[in-house]
XYZ file of C-alpha atoms in Angstrom:
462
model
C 33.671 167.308 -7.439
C 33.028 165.164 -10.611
C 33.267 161.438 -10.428
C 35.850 159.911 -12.890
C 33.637 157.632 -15.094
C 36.225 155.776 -17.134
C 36.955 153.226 -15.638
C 38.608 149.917 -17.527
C 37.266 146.785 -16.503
C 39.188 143.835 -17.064
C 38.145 139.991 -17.603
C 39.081 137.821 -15.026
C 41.701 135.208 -16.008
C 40.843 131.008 -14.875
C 43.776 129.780 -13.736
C 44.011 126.389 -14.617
C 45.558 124.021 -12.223
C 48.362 121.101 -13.856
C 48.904 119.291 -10.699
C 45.060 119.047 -9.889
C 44.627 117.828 -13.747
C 47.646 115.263 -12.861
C 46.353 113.728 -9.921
C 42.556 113.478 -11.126
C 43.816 111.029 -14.088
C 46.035 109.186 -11.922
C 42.803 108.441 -9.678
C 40.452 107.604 -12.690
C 43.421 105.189 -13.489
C 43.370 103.468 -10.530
C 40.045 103.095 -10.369
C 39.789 102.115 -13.581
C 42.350 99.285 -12.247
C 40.582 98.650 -9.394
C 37.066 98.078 -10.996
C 38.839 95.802 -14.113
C 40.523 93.520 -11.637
C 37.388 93.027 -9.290
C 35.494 92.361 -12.308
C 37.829 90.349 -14.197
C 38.330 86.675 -13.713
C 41.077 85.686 -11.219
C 43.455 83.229 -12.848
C 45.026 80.876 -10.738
C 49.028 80.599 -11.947
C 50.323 76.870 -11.661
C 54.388 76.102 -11.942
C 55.073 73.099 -14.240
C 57.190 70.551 -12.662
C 58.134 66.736 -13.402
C 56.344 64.281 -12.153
C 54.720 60.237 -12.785
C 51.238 58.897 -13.735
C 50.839 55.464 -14.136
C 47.797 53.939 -16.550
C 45.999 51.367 -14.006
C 43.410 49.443 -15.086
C 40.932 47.550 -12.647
C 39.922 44.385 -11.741
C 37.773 42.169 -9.275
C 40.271 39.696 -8.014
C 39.677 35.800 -6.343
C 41.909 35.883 -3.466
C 43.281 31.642 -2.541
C 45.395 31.415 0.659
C 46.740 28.215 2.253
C 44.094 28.033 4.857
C 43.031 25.665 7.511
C 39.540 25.822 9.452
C 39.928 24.216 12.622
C 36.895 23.013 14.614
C 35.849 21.990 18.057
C 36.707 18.782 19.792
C 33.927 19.183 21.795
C 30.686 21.167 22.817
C 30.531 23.924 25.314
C 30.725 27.663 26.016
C 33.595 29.361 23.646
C 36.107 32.163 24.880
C 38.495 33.529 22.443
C 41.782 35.079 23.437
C 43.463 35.565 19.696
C 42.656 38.919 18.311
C 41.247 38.820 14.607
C 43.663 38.606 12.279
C 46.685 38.388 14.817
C 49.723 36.369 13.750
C 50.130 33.372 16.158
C 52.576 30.528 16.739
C 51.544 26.844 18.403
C 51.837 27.968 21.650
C 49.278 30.469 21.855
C 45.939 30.244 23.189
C 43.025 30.760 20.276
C 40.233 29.985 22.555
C 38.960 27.912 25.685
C 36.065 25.401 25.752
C 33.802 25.009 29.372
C 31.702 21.982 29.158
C 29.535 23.915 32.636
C 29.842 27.276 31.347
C 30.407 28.546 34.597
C 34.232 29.813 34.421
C 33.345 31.666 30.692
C 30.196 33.376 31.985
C 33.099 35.155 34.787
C 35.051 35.839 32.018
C 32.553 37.402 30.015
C 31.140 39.356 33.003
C 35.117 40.837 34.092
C 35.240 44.217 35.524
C 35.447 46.662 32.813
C 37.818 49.616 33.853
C 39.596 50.528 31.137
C 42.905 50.993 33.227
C 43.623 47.311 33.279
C 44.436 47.688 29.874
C 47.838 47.914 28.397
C 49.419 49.976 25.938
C 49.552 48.048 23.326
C 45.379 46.747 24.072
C 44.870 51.107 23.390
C 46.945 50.987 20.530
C 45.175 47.932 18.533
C 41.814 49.177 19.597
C 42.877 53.052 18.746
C 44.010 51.514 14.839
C 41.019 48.914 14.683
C 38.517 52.592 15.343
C 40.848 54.217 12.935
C 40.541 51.553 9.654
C 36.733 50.978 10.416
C 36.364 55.187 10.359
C 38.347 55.182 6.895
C 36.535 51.618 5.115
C 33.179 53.174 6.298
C 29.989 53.289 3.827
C 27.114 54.280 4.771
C 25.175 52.219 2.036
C 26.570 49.018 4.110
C 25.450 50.214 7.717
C 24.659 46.625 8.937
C 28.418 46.791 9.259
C 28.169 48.666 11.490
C 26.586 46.187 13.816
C 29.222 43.500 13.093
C 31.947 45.875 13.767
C 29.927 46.603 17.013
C 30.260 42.916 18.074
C 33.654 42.651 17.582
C 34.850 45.561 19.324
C 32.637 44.174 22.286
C 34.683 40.962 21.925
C 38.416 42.266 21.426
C 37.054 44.370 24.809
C 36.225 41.127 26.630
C 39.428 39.393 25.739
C 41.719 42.153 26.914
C 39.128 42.712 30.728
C 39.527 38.919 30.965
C 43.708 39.138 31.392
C 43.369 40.298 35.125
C 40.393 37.907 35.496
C 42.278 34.690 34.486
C 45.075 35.284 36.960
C 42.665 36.123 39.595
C 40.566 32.658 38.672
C 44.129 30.549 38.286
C 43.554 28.310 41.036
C 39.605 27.743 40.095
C 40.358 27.006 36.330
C 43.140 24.815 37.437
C 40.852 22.264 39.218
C 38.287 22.452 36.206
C 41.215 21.273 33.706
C 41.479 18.439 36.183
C 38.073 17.726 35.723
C 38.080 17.654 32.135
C 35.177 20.670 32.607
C 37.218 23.591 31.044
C 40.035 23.148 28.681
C 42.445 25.668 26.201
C 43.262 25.011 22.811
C 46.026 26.225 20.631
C 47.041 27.208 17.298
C 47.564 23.526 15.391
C 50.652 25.541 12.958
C 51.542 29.287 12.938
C 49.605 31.451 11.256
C 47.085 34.407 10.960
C 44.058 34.170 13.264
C 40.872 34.551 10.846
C 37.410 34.886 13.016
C 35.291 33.889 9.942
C 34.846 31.498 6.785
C 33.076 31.710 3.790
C 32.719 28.668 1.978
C 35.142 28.980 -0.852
C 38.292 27.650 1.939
C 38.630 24.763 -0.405
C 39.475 26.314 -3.775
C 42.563 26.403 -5.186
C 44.440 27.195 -8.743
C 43.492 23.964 -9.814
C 39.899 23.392 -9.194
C 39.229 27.241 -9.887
C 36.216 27.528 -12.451
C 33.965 30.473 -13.810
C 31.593 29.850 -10.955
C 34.598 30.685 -8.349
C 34.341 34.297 -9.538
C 30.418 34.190 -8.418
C 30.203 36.280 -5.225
C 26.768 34.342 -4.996
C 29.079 31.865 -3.484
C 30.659 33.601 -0.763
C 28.655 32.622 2.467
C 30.112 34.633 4.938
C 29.859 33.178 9.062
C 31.530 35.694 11.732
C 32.745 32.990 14.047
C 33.434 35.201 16.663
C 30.241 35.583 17.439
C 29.067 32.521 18.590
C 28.746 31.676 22.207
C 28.402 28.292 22.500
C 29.737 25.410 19.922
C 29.200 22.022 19.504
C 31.488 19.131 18.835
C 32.782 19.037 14.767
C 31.888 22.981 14.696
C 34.373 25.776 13.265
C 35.340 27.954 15.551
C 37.959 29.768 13.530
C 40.267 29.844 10.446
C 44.018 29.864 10.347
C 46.131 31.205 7.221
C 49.296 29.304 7.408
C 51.519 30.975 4.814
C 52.345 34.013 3.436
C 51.985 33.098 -0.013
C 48.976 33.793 -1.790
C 47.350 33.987 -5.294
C 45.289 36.637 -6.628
C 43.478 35.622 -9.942
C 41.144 37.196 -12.506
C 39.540 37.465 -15.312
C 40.813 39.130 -18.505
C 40.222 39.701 -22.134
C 42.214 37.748 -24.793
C 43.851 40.860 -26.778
C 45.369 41.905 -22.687
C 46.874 38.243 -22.374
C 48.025 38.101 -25.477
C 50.124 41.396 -24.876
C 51.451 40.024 -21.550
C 52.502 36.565 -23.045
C 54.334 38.972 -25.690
C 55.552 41.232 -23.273
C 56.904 38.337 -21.410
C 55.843 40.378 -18.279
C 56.700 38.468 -15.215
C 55.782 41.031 -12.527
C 53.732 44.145 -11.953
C 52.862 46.496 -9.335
C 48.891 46.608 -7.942
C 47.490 48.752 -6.018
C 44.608 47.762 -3.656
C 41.828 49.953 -4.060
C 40.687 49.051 -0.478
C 43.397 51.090 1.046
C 45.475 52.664 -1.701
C 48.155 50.158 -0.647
C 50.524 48.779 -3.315
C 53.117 45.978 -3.937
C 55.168 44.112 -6.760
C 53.595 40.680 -7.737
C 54.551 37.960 -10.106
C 52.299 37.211 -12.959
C 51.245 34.446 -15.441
C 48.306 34.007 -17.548
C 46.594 30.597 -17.672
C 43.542 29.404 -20.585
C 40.873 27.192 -19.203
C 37.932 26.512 -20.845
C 38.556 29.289 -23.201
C 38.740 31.814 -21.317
C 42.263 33.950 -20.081
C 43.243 34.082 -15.571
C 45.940 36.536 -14.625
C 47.386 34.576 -11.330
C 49.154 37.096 -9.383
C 51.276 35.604 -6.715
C 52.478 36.963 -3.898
C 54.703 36.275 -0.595
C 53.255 39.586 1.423
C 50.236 41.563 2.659
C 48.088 38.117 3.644
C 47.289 38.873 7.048
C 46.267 42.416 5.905
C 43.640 41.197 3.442
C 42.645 38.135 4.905
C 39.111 38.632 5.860
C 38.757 39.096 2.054
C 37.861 36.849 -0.705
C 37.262 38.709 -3.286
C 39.729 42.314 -3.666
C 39.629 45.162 -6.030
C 43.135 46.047 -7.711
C 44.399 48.020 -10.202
C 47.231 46.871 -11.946
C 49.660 49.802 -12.313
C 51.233 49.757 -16.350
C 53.028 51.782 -18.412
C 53.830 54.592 -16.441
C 54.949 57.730 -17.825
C 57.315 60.017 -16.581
C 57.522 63.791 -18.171
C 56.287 67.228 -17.068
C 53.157 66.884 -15.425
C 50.086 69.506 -15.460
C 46.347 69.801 -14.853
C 43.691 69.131 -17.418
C 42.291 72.247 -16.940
C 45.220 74.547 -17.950
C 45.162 72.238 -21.643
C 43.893 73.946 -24.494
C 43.440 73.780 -28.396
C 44.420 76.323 -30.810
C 43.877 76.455 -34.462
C 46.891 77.527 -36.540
C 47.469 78.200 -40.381
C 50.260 76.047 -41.445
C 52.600 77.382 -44.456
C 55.065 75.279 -46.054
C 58.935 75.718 -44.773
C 59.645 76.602 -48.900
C 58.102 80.279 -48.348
C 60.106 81.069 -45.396
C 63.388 83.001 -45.996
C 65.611 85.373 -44.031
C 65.887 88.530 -45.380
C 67.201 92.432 -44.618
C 69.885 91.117 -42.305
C 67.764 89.589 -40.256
C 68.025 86.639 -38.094
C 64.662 85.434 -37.864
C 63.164 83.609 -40.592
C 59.982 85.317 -42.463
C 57.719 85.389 -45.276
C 57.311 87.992 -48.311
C 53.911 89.160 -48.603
C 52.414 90.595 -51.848
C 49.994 93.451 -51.058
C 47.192 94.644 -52.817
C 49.242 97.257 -54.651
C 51.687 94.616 -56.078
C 54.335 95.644 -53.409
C 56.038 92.687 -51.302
C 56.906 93.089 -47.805
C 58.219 90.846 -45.295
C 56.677 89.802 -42.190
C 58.029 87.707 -39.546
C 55.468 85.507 -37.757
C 55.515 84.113 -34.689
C 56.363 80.284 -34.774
C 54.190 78.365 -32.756
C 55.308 74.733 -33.912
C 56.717 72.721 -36.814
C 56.012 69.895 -38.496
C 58.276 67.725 -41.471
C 57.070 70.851 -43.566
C 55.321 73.332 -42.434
C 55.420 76.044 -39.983
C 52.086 76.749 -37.554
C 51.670 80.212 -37.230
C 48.477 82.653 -36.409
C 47.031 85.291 -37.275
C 48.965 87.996 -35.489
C 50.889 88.814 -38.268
C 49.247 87.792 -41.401
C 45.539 86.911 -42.099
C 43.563 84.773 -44.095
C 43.592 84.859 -48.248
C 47.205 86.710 -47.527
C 49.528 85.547 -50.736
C 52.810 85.084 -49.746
C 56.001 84.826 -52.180
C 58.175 81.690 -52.520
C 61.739 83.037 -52.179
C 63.599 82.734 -55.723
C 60.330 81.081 -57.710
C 57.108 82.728 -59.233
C 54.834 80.593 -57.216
C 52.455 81.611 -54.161
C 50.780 80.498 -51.540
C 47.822 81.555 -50.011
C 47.173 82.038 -46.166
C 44.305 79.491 -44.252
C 44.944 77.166 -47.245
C 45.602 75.191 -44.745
C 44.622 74.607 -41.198
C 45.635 72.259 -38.028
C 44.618 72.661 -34.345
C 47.494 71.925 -31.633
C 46.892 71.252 -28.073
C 48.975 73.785 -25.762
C 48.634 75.709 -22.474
C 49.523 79.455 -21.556
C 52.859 80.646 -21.006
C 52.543 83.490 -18.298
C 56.040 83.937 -17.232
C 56.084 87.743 -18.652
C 52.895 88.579 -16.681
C 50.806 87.977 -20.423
C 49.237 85.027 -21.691
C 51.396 83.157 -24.312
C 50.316 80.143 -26.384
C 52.750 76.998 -25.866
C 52.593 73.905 -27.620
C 52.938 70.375 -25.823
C 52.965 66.520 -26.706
C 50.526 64.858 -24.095
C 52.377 61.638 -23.480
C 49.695 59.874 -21.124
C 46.355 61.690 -19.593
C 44.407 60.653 -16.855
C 40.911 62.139 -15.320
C 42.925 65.165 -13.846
C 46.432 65.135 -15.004
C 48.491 64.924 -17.983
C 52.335 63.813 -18.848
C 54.260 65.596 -21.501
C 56.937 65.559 -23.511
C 59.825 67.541 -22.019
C 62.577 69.755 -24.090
C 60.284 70.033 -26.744
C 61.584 72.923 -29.084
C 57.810 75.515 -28.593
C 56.802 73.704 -25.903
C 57.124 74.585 -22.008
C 60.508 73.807 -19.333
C 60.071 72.802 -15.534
C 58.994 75.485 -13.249
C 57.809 77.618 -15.790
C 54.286 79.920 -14.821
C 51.159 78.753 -16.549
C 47.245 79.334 -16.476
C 45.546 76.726 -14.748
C 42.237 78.031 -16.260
C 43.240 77.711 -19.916
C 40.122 78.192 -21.297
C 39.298 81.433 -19.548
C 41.960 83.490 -21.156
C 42.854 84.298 -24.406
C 46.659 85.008 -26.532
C 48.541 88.491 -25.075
C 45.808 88.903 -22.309
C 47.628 90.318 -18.746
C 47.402 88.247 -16.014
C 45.901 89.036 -12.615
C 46.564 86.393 -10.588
């Protein structure tokens, strides 16, 4: 039989799949949004919101208490009771003198188990760990030996409690004797466990040489085991009153005395601390004192002679944001007589001449204003444009005219839009400005804390 040879041979279609198509761009999108944000630069987002700053400036003040160093009667072996710096009245015991020694050395040798002690003996000795942790340096570690000393002694005074009642009838009989004897506070007062040498000055006999730290010749009392007659054995601060006083340059007392300031808040840089004082400024031999006085806060600083404060002026309320989000933008500025409204709109603009003679109008974005003049960038219109003064023949061209405005970026749309602001006050990490300010930014509004690492319309990954 005879084989059939023609035979049609047909070309095989490709079908081409549209969902396949679909879903491979979707995946190069994402990765393509994927690999932008891991190698874009995370911008942190930071919600404006009112706050304070106040402008302190710093000083080294003299610090003059009413203060009274009492000494001993007579010679012999020393036991305190007083804490440092404890507030006592005239019928507390400070210390004890033994002519023998022999009742002190008990006292000094009492059984130390820490369950004799109280609550409150934990609690001063938990806040006096506490404050010595927070004032530590370690460029001044010979403090720590001091510190080490006292602890040792506050220790001794509270194992002693259980010792004196257990000695009552043996210290009895050596009062008799005139061999061991108590003494108490002469006034009320704060208990102060050293002196310095500077107990004596006052406001009046203050001179530049008070301000010398040369002069401070600091003796820890407390340390002293034995004393002999006509010796100090401690220091009592019997008011609450006290001065602070200081230097200061003759342009800042002159403001004061016009000012008429009679108080201002410090804050003590030891501790952060801070309290209302009255003020007045005194001239001796030509040169200005602020004298800060004060009727709180002595028994805190009292081991102190000299203190560092800042005085806390002209504080400034307003919306308060970060350095780091501030920026500065250079605008052109065109004056208000170009801008018009035109073709029903509602928005001012400006009527640009092209290079064909043709005029067109453009509305820019308005970034800020001035008396006259209108800040605007180069979104819309660039440099050397001519523009057309509405109703006139004359023209104006574009980047005549510069300024630069400080601002931060607006991200509340999810892009990165330039505000203006009006930096009232500025410290070393935060600024105060102007609120309700027509281009500028509200409360809680969203902007870029790292201002200089974005730029105008950019999206925002944050």
């Amino acid at each position: 039989m005879k084989k059939d040879n023609n035979i049609i041979k047909f070309h095989r279609q490709i079908q081409i799949n549209i969902g396949l198509i679909i879903f491979g761009i979707i995946v190069l999108y994402v990765l393509f949004h994927i690999f932008s944000y891991l190698t874009s630069d995370s911008i942190t987002v930071y919600e404006v919101t009112e706050g304070t700053i106040a402008k302190d400036t710093s000083y080294r003040a003299l610090a003059l208490r009413q203060e009274e160093v009492v000494t001993a009667p007579t010679s012999g072996d020393i036991f305190y009771y007083a804490a440092n710096f404890d507030q006592v009245g005239v019928r507390t015991n400070i210390y004890s003198i033994d002519t023998t020694g022999t009742i002190t050395e008990k006292l000094k040798g009492s059984n130390q188990n820490l369950e004799v002690l109280t609550k409150s003996d934990l609690s001063k000795l938990t806040t006096s760990i506490r404050d010595f942790i927070y004032d530590y340096d370690s460029n001044q570690f010979q403090k720590v030996y001091a510190y080490k000393t006292d602890l040792d002694s506050d220790l001794q005074q509270y194992y002693s409690v259980n010792m004196l009642q257990e000695m009552e009838g043996e210290i009895a009989q050596a009062q008799q004797q005139g061999k061991f004897t108590y003494y108490k506070a002469p006034v009320p007062g704060t208990i102060v466990y050293q002196t310095d040498g500077m107990e004596g000055t006052t406001l009046e006999n203050i001179t530049a040489d008070s301000f010398d730290s040369k002069n401070v010749k600091i003796t820890n009392l407390k340390h002293q085991k034995q004393v002999k007659e006509g010796q100090a054995v401690y220091k009592i601060v019997t008011s609450d009153r006290w001065n602070l006083v200081f230097k200061i340059d003759k342009d800042s007392a002159k403001k004061f005395i016009m000012d008429e300031t009679e108080y201002v808040q410090i804050r003590f840089l030891e501790d952060n601390a801070s309290t209302w004082a009255a003020c007045e400024i005194q001239k001796q031999d030509g040169q200005y004192y602020m004298i800060l006085s004060l009727d709180d806060s002595v028994s805190r600083y009292a081991g102190s002679r000299f203190l560092h404060i800042a005085l806390m002026l002209d504080e400034q309320s307003g919306l308060k944001i970060p350095n780091s989000a501030i920026v500065e933008k250079t605008f052109f500025t065109v004056p208000k007589a170009y801008f018009f409204k035109g073709n029903d709109s509602e928005q001012s603009g400006l009527m640009v001449k092209g290079d064909n003679g043709k005029t067109e109008l453009v509305i820019p974005t308005v970034y800020y204003e001035s008396d006259d003049a209108y800040y605007i960038d180069s979104e819309k219109v660039s440099a050397d444009t001519m523009i057309l003064q509405p109703d006139s023949s004359d023209t104006y061209r574009i980047g005549s005219k510069t300024a630069k405005l400080q601002g931060v970026f607006n991200v509340n749309k999810g892009y990165a839009v330039f505000k203006q602001i009006e930096i009232l006050y500025q410290n070393e990490d935060y600024a105060i400005i102007e609120k309700g300010t027509p281009y500028g930014v509200a409360s809680y509004d969203h902007i870029a804390l790292q201002g200089d690492q974005i730029s105008e319309n950019e999206m925002i990954n944050d």
